[in-house]
Amino acid sequence: MVEMKTDEIYQYLERIANLLRTDTRRSMVEKGLQPVQLEALHYLSHCNRYSDTPAGVADYLGLTKGTVSQTLGLMENIGMIEKLPDYKDRRVVHLQLTARGRKVIAETIPPKSLQLALDQMPGVEQDSILDVLDKLLRAMQVANQLRTFGVCKTCRHHRIEMDGRHRCALTGEFLENVDIDKICREHEVPV
Amino acid sequence: MVEMKTDEIYQYLERIANLLRTDTRRSMVEKGLQPVQLEALHYLSHCNRYSDTPAGVADYLGLTKGTVSQTLGLMENIGMIEKLPDYKDRRVVHLQLTARGRKVIAETIPPKSLQLALDQMPGVEQDSILDVLDKLLRAMQVANQLRTFGVCKTCRHHRIEMDGRHRCALTGEFLENVDIDKICREHEVPV
DNA sequence: AACCATAGTATCGAATCAAAACAACGTTGA
DNA sequence: TCAACGTTGTTTTGATTCGATACTATGGTT
C-alpha cells in the first residue's frame, strides 16, 4: 500500500524532471551550453564563499570531482566563469560568474515551461508546492544523511553576536549580510 | 514576487532530481544498466499497447527517435526487452519486458533514497505530496501543450459501452481490463 | 621530517545524445 | 493505379558527459 504510493510519487518526479530537462536542453542549444553546465552555473550564482569551489559543485550535482573539473574548465574557456585563488589555502579555487554568465542565468532560469505553468496558478497553490517540495527534499536528505545545502541563516552553525554581527561557528568567521541568504555546502539543520 | 517563487520551486525540483539521479546511477552500476535505460524500462513496464513503441518511449523521455532506437537496441541485446511486430502496421514495433527486465524493475523502482524518505513520513503527508505533484505536472502539461501520459480510464477517449465493455473512441478498439489502468501516449484530459 | 588527508587536474574509455540521411510502409488524392 | 507525402524506425557520425584512475600540489598531524 505504502509502496504503491512511493512508486506513484517517483513516477511524477521522473516525469516532471524529464519535462524540465527537455525544456532546458532545447533552450540551451541556442546558447551553446549543456544542461549540466547550466546547473553548475545556477548553483554558483547563489552559493556562499565556502561553497563556490569545484568540490562544492561536485557535491551539489552528485558527480565526481574529475567530471566537474572538466566541465568547469570548459565553462572557463567560454567565459562563463572565472577562477580565483583562495588567499589562505593555495589548493582551493573559487569560482565566480562573469557578467556573461550572470546574463545567461537570468535569461534561462527558471525555465519557461515551469514559469508558464505556475503563472496560471493561484498563489496559495504555489505556496503549497513550495511547502511540499521542501518537506520531501528535507526528508530525503535526513533519511540518506546527505548534505542539506540550505541557506546560511537556517544553519545550526549560524550565530548572531551581541553586537548584531553574524558569524559562522564552524569556520569562526564573520559574515556579510549578502552571505546569509546564500546556500552553503556545510549547512546542517539545527537539532 | 511570483518570479522568485518560481525560482525557488525550480531549485527544489532540480535538487530532488539530482538526488534521485545519483541514487539510481549508483544502484544501476551493479546491474550493468544506465539511468536512461532504466527509465525506458520503467515506462514500458506500465504503458498500454498503443504506447509500447519506440516513438512512445521517445515522446515520454523527450529524446529523439534516433537516440531511443539505439538505447532500445542495446536493451534488446542484454535481454531486458524483446521486439514484436505489429500485425496491422508493419512499420511499428511493440516492446515487451522480458522476465529479467521485470525483475530489474521490481528490484530498483522506487529508488531506495525515496523509499527511505517516505517511510518515515505520515500517510497524510504522502497524500499531499502526491496531490501537489499531480497538480504541478498537469499544469505544466496544459501550459505547454504536451502529451499528458495519463492512465487510459481518465482519458476523454475512454468509453464504457452499454454491455459494460471498455472502448477507446480514438482507435475504436475494445480494451481489456488490464489496459485501462495503464498509461497511454494518446491520453487527453476530458474537457 | 614523515606521513596522511584534501583540493584539484589530466587522461582514458564507455556511454549518451542530436542531427542527418536513409529505408520501409501506409495514406491520400487525383 | 500511381505518385506524392507523411510516418515509423534504423544507422552513422561527431560532440559531450561521465566515472575510474593516476597524478600534482598543498595543508595538517604526529
CSV table of N, CA and C in Angstrom, one decimal, chain B residues 9 27 81 100 107 136:
chain,number,residue,atom,x,y,z
B,9,ILE,N,11.0,27.1,-6.5
B,9,ILE,CA,10.4,25.8,-6.8
B,9,ILE,C,11.3,25.1,-7.8
B,27,SER,N,23.0,2.6,-8.0
B,27,SER,CA,22.4,1.3,-7.9
B,27,SER,C,22.3,0.6,-9.2
B,81,ILE,N,14.4,-6.4,-22.9
B,81,ILE,CA,13.2,-6.3,-23.7
B,81,ILE,C,13.2,-7.2,-24.9
B,100,ARG,N,13.5,-11.1,-17.1
B,100,ARG,CA,14.6,-10.4,-16.5
B,100,ARG,C,14.4,-8.9,-16.3
B,107,GLU,N,13.2,-4.7,-8.6
B,107,GLU,CA,14.2,-4.5,-7.6
B,107,GLU,C,14.7,-3.1,-7.4
B,136,LEU,N,1.0,20.0,-10.2
B,136,LEU,CA,2.1,20.7,-10.9
B,136,LEU,C,2.4,20.1,-12.3
